Short mmCIF file of C-alpha atoms (C1' of nucleotides) in Angstrom, two decimals:
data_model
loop_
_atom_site.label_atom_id
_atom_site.label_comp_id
_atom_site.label_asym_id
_atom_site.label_seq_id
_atom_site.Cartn_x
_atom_site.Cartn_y
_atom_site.Cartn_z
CA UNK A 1 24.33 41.70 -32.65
CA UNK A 2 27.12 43.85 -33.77
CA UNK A 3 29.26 41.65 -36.12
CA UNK A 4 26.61 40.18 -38.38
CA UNK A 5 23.71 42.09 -38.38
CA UNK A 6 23.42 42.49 -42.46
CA UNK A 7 22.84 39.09 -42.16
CA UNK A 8 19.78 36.72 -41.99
CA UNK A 9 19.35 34.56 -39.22
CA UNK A 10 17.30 30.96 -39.24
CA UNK A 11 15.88 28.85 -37.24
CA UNK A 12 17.99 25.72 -36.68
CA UNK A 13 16.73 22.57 -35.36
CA UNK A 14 18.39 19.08 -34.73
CA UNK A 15 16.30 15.71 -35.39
CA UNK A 16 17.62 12.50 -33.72
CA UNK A 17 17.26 9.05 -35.36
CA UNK A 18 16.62 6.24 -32.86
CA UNK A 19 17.88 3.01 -33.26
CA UNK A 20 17.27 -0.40 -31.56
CA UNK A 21 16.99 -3.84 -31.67
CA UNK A 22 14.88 -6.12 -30.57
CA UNK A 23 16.77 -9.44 -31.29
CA UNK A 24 15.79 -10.27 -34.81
CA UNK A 25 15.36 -6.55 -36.61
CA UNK A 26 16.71 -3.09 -36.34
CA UNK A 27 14.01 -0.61 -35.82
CA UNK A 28 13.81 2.98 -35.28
CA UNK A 29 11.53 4.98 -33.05
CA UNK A 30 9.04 7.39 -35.28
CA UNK A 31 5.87 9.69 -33.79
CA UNK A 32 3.14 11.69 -34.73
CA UNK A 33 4.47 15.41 -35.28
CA UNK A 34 2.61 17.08 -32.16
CA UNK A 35 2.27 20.81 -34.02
CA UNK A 36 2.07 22.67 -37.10
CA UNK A 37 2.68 22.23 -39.66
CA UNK A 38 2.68 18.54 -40.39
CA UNK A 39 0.92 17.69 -37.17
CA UNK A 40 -0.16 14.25 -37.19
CA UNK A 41 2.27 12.99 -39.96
CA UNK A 42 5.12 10.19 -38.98
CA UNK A 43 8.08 12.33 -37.78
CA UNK A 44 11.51 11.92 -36.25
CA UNK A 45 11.95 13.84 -33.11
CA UNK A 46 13.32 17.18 -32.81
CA UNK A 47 14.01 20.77 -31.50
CA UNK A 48 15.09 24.08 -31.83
CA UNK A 49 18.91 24.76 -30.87
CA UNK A 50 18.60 27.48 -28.44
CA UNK A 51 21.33 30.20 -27.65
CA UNK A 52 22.52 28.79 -24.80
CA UNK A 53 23.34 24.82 -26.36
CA UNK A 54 25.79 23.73 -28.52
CA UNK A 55 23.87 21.56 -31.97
CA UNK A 56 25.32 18.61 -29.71
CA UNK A 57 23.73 19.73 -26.69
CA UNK A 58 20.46 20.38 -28.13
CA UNK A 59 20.76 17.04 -29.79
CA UNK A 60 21.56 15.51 -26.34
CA UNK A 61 18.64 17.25 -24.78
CA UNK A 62 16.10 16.39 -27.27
CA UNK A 63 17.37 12.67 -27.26
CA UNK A 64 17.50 13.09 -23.29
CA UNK A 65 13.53 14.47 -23.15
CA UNK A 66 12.42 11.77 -25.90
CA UNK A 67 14.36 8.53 -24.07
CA UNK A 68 14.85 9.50 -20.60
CA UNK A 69 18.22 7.81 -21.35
CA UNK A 70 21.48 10.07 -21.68
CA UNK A 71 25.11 9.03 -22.52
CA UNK A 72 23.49 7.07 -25.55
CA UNK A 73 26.26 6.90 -28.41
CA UNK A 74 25.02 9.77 -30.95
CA UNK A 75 26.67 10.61 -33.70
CA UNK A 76 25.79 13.46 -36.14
CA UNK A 77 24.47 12.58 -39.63
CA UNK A 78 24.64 16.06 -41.33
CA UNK A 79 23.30 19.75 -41.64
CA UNK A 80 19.90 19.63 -43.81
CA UNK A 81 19.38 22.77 -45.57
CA UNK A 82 16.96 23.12 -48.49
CA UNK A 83 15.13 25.88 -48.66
CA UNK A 84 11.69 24.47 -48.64
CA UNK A 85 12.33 21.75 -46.69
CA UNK A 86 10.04 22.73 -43.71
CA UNK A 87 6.53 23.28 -45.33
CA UNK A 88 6.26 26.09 -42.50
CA UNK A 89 8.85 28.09 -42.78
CA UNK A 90 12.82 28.22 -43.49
CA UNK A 91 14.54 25.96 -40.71
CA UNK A 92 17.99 24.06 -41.13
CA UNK A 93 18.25 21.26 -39.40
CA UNK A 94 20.65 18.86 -37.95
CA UNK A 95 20.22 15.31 -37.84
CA UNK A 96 21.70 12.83 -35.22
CA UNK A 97 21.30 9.45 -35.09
CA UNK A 98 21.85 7.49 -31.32
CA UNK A 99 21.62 3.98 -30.74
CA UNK A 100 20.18 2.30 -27.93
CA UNK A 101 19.22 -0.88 -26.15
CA UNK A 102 15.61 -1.51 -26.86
CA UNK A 103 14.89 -2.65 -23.06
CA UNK A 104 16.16 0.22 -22.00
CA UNK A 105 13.57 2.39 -23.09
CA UNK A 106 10.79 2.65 -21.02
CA UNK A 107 7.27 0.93 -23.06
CA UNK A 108 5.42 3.22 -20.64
CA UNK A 109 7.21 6.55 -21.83
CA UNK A 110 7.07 5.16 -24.95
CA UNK A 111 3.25 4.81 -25.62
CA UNK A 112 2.58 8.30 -23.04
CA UNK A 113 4.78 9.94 -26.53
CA UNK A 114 2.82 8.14 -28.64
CA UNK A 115 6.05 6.28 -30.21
CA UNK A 116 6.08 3.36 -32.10
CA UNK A 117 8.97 1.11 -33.15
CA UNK A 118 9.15 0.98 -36.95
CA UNK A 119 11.26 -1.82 -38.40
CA UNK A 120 13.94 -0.14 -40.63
CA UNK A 121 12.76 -2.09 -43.99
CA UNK A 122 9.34 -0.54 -43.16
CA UNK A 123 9.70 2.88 -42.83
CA UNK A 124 6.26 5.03 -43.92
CA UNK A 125 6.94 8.50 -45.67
CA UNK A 126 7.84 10.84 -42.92
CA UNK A 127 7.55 14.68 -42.25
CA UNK A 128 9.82 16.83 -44.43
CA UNK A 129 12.61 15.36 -45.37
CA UNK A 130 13.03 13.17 -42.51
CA UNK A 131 13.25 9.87 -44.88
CA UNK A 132 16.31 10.83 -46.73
CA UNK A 133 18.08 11.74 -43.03
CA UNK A 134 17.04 8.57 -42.33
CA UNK A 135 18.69 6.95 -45.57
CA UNK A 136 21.84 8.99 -44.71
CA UNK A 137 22.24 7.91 -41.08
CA UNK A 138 21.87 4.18 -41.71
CA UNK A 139 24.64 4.43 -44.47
CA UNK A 140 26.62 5.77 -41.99
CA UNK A 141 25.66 4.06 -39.16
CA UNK A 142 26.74 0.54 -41.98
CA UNK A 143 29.62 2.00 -42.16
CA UNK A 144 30.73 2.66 -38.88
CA UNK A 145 29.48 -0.90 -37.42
CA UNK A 146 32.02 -2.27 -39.95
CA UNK A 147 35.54 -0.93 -37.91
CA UNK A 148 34.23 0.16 -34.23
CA UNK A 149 32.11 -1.65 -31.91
CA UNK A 150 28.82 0.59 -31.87
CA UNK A 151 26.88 -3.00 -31.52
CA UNK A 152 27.08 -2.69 -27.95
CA UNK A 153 25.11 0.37 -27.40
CA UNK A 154 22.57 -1.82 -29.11
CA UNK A 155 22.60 -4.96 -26.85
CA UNK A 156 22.00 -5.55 -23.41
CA UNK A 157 25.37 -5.98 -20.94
CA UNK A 158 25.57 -9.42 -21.48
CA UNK A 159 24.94 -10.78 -24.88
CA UNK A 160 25.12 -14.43 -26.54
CA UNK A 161 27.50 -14.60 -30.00
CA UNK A 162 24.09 -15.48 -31.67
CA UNK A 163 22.31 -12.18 -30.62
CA UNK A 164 25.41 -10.20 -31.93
CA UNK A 165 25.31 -12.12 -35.33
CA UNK A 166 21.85 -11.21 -35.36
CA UNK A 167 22.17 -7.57 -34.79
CA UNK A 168 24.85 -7.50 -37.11
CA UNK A 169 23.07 -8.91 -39.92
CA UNK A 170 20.13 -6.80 -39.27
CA UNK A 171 22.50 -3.81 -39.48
CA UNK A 172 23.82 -4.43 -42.62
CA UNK A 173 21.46 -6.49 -43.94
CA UNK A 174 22.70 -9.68 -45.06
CA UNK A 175 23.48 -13.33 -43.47
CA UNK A 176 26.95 -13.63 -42.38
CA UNK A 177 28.41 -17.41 -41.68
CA UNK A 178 28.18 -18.42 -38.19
CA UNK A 179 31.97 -19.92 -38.04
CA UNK A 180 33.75 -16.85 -39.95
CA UNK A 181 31.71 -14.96 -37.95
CA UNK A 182 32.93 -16.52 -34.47
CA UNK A 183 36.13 -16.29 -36.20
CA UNK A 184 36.35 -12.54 -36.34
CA UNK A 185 34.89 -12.18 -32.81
CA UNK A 186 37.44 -14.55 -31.29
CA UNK A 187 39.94 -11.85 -32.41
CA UNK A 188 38.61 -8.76 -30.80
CA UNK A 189 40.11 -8.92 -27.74
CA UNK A 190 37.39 -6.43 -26.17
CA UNK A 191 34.91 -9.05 -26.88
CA UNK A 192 34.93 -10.78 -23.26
CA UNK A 193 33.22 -14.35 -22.73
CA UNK A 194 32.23 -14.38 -19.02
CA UNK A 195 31.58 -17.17 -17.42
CA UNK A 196 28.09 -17.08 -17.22
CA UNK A 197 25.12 -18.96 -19.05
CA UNK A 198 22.17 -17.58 -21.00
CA UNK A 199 19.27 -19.70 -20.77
CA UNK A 200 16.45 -18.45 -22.06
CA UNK A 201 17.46 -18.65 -25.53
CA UNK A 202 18.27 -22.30 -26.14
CA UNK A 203 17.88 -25.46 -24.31
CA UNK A 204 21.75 -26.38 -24.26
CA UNK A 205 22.44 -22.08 -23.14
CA UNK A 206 24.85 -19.91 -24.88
CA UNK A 207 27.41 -18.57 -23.54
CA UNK A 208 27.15 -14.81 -22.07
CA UNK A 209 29.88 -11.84 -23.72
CA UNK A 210 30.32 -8.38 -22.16
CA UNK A 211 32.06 -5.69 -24.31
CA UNK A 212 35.59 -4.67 -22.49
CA UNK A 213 35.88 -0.79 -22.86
CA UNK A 214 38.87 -0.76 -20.97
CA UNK A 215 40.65 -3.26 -23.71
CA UNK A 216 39.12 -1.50 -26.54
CA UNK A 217 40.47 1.82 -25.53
CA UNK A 218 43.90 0.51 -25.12
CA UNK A 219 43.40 -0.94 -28.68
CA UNK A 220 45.22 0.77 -31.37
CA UNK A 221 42.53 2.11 -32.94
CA UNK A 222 41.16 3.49 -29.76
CA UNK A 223 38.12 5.72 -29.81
CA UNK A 224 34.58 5.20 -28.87
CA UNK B 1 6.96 33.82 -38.80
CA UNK B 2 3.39 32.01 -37.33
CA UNK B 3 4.73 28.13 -36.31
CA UNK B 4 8.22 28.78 -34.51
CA UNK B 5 7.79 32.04 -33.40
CA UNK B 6 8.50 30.80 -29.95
CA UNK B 7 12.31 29.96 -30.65
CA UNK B 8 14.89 31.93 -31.79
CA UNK B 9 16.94 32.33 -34.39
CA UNK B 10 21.01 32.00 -35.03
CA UNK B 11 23.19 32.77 -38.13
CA UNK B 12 24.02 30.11 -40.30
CA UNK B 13 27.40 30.24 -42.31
CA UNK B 14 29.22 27.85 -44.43
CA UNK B 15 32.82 27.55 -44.74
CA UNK B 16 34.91 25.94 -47.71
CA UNK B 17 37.64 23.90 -47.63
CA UNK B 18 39.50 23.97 -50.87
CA UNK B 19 41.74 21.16 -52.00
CA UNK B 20 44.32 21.24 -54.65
CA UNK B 21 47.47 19.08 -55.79
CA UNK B 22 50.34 20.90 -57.17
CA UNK B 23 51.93 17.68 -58.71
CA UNK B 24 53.81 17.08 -55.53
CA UNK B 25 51.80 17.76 -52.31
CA UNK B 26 47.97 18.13 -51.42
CA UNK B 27 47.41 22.01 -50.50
CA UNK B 28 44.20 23.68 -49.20
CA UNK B 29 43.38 27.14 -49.61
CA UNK B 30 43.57 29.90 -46.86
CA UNK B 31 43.35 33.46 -46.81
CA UNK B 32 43.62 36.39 -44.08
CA UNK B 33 40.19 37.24 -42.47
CA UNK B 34 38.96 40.17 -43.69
CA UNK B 35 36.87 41.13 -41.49
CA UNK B 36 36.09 41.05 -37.44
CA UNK B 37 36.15 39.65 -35.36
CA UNK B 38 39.45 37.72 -36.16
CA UNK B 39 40.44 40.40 -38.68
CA UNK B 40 43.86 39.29 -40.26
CA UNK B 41 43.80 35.44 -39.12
CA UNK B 42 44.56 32.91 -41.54
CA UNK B 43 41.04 31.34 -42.05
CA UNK B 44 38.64 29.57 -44.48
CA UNK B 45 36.61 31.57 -46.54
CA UNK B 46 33.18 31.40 -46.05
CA UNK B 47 29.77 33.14 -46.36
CA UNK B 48 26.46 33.35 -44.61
CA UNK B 49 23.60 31.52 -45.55
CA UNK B 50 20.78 33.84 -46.75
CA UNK B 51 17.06 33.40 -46.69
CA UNK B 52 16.72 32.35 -50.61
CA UNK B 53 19.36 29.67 -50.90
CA UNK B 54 20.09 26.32 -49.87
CA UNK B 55 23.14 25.24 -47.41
CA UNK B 56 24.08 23.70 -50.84
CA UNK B 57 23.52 26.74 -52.70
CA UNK B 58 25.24 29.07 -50.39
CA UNK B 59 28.90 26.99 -50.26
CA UNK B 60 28.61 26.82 -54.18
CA UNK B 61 27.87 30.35 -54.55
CA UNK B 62 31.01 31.26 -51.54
CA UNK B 63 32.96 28.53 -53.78
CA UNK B 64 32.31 30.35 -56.82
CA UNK B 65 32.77 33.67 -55.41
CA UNK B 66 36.45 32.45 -54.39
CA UNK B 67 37.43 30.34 -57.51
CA UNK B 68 35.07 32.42 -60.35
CA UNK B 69 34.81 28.11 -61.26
CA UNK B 70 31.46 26.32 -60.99
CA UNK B 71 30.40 22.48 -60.78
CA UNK B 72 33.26 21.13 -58.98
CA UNK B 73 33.48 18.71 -56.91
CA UNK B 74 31.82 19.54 -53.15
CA UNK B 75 30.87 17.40 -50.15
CA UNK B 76 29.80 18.31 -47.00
CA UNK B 77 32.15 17.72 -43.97
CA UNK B 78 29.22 17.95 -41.19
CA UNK B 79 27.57 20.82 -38.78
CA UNK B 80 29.65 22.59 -36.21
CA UNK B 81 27.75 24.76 -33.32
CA UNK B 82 29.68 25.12 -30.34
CA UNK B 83 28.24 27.84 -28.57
CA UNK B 84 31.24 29.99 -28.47
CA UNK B 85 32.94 28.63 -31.56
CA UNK B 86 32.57 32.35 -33.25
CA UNK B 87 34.87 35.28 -31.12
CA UNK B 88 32.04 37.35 -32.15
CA UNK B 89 28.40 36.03 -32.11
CA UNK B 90 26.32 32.39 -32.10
CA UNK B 91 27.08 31.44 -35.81
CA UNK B 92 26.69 27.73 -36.97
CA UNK B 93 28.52 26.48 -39.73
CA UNK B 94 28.30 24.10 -42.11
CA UNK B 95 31.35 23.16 -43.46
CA UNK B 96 32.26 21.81 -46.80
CA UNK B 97 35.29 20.92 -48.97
CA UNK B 98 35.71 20.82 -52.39
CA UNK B 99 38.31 19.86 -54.87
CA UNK B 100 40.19 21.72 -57.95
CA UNK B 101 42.93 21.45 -60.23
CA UNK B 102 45.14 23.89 -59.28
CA UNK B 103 45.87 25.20 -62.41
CA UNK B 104 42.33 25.50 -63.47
CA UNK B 105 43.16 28.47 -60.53
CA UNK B 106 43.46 31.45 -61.58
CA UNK B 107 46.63 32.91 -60.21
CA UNK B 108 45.64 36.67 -60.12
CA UNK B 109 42.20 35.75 -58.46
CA UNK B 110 44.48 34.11 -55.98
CA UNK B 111 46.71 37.16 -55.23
CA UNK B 112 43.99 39.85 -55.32
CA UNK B 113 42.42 37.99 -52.72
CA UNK B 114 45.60 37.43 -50.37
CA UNK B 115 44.73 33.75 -50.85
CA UNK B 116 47.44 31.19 -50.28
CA UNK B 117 48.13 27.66 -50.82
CA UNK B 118 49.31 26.00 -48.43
CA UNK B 119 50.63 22.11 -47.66
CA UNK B 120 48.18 19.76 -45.88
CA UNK B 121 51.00 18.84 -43.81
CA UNK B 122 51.73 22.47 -42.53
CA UNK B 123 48.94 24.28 -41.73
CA UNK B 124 48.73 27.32 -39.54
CA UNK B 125 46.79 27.89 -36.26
CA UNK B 126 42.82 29.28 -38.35
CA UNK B 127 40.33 31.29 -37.01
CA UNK B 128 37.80 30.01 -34.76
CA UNK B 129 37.04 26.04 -34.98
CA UNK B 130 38.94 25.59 -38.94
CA UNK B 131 41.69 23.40 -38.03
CA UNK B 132 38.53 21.36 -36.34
CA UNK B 133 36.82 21.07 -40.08
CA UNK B 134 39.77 20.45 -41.95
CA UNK B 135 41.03 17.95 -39.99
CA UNK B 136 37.19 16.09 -40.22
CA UNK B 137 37.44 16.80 -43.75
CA UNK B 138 40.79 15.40 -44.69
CA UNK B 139 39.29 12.30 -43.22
CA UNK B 140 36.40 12.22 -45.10
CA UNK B 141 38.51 12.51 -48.77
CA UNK B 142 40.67 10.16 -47.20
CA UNK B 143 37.91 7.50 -47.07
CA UNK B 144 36.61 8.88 -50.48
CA UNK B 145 39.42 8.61 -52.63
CA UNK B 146 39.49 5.23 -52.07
CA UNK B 147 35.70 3.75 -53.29
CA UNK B 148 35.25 7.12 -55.51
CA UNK B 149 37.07 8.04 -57.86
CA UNK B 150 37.28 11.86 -57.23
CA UNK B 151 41.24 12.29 -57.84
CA UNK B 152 40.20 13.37 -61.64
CA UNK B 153 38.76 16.38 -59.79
CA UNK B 154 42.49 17.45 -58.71
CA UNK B 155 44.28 16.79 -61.53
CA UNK B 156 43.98 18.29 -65.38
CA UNK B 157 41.91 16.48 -67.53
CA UNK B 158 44.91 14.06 -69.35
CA UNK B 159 47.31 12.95 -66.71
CA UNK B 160 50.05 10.25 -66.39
CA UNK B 161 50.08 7.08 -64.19
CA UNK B 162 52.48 8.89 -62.15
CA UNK B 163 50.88 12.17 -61.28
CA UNK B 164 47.78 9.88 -60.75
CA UNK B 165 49.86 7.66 -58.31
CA UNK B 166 51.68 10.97 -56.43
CA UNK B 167 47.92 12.38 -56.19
CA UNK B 168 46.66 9.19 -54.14
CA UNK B 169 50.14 9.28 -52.00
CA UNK B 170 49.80 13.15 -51.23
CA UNK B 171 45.69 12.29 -50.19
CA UNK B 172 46.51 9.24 -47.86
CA UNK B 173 50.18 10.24 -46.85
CA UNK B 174 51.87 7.14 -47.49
CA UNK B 175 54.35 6.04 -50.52
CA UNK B 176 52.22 2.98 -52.15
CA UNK B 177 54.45 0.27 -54.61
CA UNK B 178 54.33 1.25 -58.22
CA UNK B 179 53.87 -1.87 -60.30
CA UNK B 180 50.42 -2.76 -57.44
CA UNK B 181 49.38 0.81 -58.21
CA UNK B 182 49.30 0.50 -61.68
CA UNK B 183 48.24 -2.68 -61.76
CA UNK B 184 44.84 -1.66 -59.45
CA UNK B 185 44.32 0.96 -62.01
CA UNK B 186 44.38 -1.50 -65.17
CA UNK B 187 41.14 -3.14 -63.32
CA UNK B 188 39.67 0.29 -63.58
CA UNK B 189 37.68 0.53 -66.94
CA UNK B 190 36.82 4.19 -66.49
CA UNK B 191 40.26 5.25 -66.59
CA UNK B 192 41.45 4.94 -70.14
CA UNK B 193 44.80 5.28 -71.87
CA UNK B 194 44.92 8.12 -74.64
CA UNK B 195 47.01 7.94 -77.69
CA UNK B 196 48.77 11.17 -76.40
CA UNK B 197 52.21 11.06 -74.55
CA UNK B 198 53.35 13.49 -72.14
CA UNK B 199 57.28 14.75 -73.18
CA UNK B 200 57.30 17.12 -70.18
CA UNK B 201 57.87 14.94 -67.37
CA UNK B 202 60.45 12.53 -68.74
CA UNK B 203 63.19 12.35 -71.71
CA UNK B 204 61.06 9.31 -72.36
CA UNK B 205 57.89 10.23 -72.12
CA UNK B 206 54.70 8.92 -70.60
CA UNK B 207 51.29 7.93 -71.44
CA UNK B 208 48.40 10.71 -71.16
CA UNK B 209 45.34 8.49 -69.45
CA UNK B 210 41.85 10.35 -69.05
CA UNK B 211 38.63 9.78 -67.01
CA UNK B 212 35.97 8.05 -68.46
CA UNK B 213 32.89 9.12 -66.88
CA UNK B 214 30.13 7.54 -69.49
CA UNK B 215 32.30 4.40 -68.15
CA UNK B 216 32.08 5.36 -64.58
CA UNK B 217 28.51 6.09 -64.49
CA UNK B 218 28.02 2.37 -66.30
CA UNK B 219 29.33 1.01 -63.33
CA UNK B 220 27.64 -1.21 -60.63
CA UNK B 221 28.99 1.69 -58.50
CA UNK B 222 27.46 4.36 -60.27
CA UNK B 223 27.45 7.55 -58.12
CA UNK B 224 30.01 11.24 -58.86
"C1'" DT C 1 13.88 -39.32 -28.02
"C1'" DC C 2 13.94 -35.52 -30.56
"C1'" DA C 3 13.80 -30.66 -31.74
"C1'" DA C 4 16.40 -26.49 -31.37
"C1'" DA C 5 20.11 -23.65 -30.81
"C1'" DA C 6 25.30 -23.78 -29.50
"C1'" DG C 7 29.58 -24.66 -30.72
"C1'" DT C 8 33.64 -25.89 -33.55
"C1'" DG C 9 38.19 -26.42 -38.27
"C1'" DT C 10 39.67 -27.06 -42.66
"C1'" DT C 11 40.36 -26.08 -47.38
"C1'" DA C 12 40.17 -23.50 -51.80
"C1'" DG C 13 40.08 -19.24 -53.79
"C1'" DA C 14 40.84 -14.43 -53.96
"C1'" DT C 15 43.32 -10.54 -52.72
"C1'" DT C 16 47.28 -8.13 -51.30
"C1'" DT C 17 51.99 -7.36 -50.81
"C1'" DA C 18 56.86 -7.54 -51.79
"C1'" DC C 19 60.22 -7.17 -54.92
"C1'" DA C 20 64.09 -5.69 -59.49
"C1'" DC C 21 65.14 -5.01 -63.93
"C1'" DC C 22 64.94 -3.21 -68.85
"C1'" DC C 23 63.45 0.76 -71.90
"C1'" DA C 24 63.50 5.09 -74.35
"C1'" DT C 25 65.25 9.47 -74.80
"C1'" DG C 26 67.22 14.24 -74.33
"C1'" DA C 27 70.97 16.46 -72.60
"C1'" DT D 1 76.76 7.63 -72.80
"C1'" DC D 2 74.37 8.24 -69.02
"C1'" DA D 3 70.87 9.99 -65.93
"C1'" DT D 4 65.97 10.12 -65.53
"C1'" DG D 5 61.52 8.64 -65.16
"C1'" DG D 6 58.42 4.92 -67.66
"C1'" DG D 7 57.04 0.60 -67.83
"C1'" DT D 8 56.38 -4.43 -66.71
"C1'" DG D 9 55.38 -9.94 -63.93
"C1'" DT D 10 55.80 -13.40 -60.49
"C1'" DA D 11 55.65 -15.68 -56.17
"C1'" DA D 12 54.58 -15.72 -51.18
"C1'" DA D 13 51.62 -14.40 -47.73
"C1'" DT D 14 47.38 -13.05 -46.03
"C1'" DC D 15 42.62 -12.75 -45.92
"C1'" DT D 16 38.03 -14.28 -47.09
"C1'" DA D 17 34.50 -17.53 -48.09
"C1'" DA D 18 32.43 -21.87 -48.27
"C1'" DC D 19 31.05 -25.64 -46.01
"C1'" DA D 20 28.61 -29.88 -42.01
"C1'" DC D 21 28.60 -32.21 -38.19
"C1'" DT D 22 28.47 -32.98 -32.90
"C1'" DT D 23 26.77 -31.35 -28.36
"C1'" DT D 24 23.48 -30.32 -24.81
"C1'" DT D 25 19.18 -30.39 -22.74
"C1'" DG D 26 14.18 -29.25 -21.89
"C1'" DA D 27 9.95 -30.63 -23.44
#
DNA sequence: TCAAAAGTGTTAGATTTACACCCATGA
DNA sequence: TCATGGGTGTAAATCTAACACTTTTGA
């Protein structure tokens, strides 16, 4: 308290976007705001950085208490700062957005927090201005699905080409062609086909793909 | 002080990353701390956030304080709040860059305040977790420059083809060929050819072009 | 036997890259 | 007159987009 104290301090929260899919849409996981004010309004989750986390950390740790799931892929959005932004009182906050496998998350957990899974074309006016994080985080989250392979933190282990296509469409929104789409898979060597069969999905079975970190991080553009 | 009474506070700071193009190289601004911890380290300039602005509000009023210019060009870079990222105390800041003609700069405003320019390509160890935001923030005008058109922002308000063409090579570091340059910029409607010539930069002279924005903002793309 | 999803190549069009010479002028 | 930067077009290569039929098999 000795550099700084003619300063103000604030209270600075993080709020974490989930995503998932759940084979045909991308959805995001919304709740009813436990406490004032706003309580009972549709809310992202959040929580107060504390003095002894890093913004990541607390972002981690509220993703962590909300998912049971950690080493998600999470990615920070940006700092939201307007002054009235929290109808209670003047709180910054950082959003996150992580991505996750849909089965992964436990339905039990899920309906003890009183979650629900919102598909991303129907998303109901949230708390504060959770709505235009929201907007943000998908236009990055577009973005990034375009040049690194973030569709695997959205899939189970072992995926068929159609469920990627799928995902990726729901992602960004449009229909892509099945061949050009193949096409562009068939060239990422980190894109494994195993020899195994899915078939629950079709009659004939598709073909079951596993994401190759190993070849991806020896990839030029290595990163992850 | 009634709903989050329970957590505690931190300070919030933002810090600015100026950008400027001195016909030959991209430069940022940097200037000896004044003040400590870190007294007398080349750092950004920055400013706390106080209790009746936004995060927006408080980088254009630290921008403005720096540069004595208003309404230029500003994005933010992103949140950074590693616990110890301050010497001194838990400060979070929001970083956020910004781009000016350099000679819109007043050159005794720079001096009195010890500022320097100095080359993208050579920049010195900065205080606390700088080089960190610059480097993020390089990479975000880097994937600007090319769906925006924000080099106008950098350069005076007429400009040749060539100063345009040395702007985009100093912002993505890499020579590009001059005929495909030019020719990409013909496509461009909101960049317009004036009457004018420029004498200075050859015995022949060169064609003064200018930014359109009524042209821009007509645009599918619309944004600024 | 047929419905449903898996799988597979080719071609035209669009975009991107490479490349070299003449022009106008002030010194 | 010559050195300097300004200005211009074409062809090859690459990338992207459009498009339709055969296969497998469980019901």
């Amino acid at each position: 308290m000795t550099f700084y104290k003619d300063h103000s301090k604030v209270w600075v929260s993080v709020d974490v976007i989930i995503f998932g899919f759940d084979e045909q849409k991308l959805k995001m996981l919304i709740g009813r705001r436990q406490m004032d004010p706003g309580r009972g309004e549709w809310s992202l989750y959040g929580g107060f950085v504390s003095a002894d986390e890093s913004i990541d950390e607390a972002a981690e740790h509220t993703l962590e208490k909300l998912t049971g799931l950690n080493n998600l892929y999470m990615r920070q959005v940006g700092a939201f700062g307007a002054i009235d932004r929290d109808p209670g009182e003047r709180v910054i906050s950082i959003a996150y957005y992580a991505l996750i496998n849909v089965k992964d998350y436990d339905e039990h957990l899920r309906k003890e927090r009183g979650l629900e899974w919102v598909d991303i074309q129907e998303i109901p006016p949230l708390y504060s201005d959770h709505n235009l994080m929201v907007k943000q985080a998908l236009k990055k989250m577009r973005q990034k699905i375009k040049t690194e392979p973030i569709s695997f933190r959205l899939l189970p282990q072992l995926f068929t080409l159609t469920q990627l296509q799928r995902l990726y469409e729901a992602v960004i929104g449009e229909e892509v062609d099945k061949r050009n789409f193949r096409k562009r898979i068939k060239d990422m060597d980190f894109i494994e086909k195993t020899p195994l069969i899915d078939k629950k999905s079709s009659k004939r079975g598709a073909a079951l793909y596993r994401f190759n970190k190993k070849v991806y991080s020896e990839d030029p553009n290595f990163k992850l």
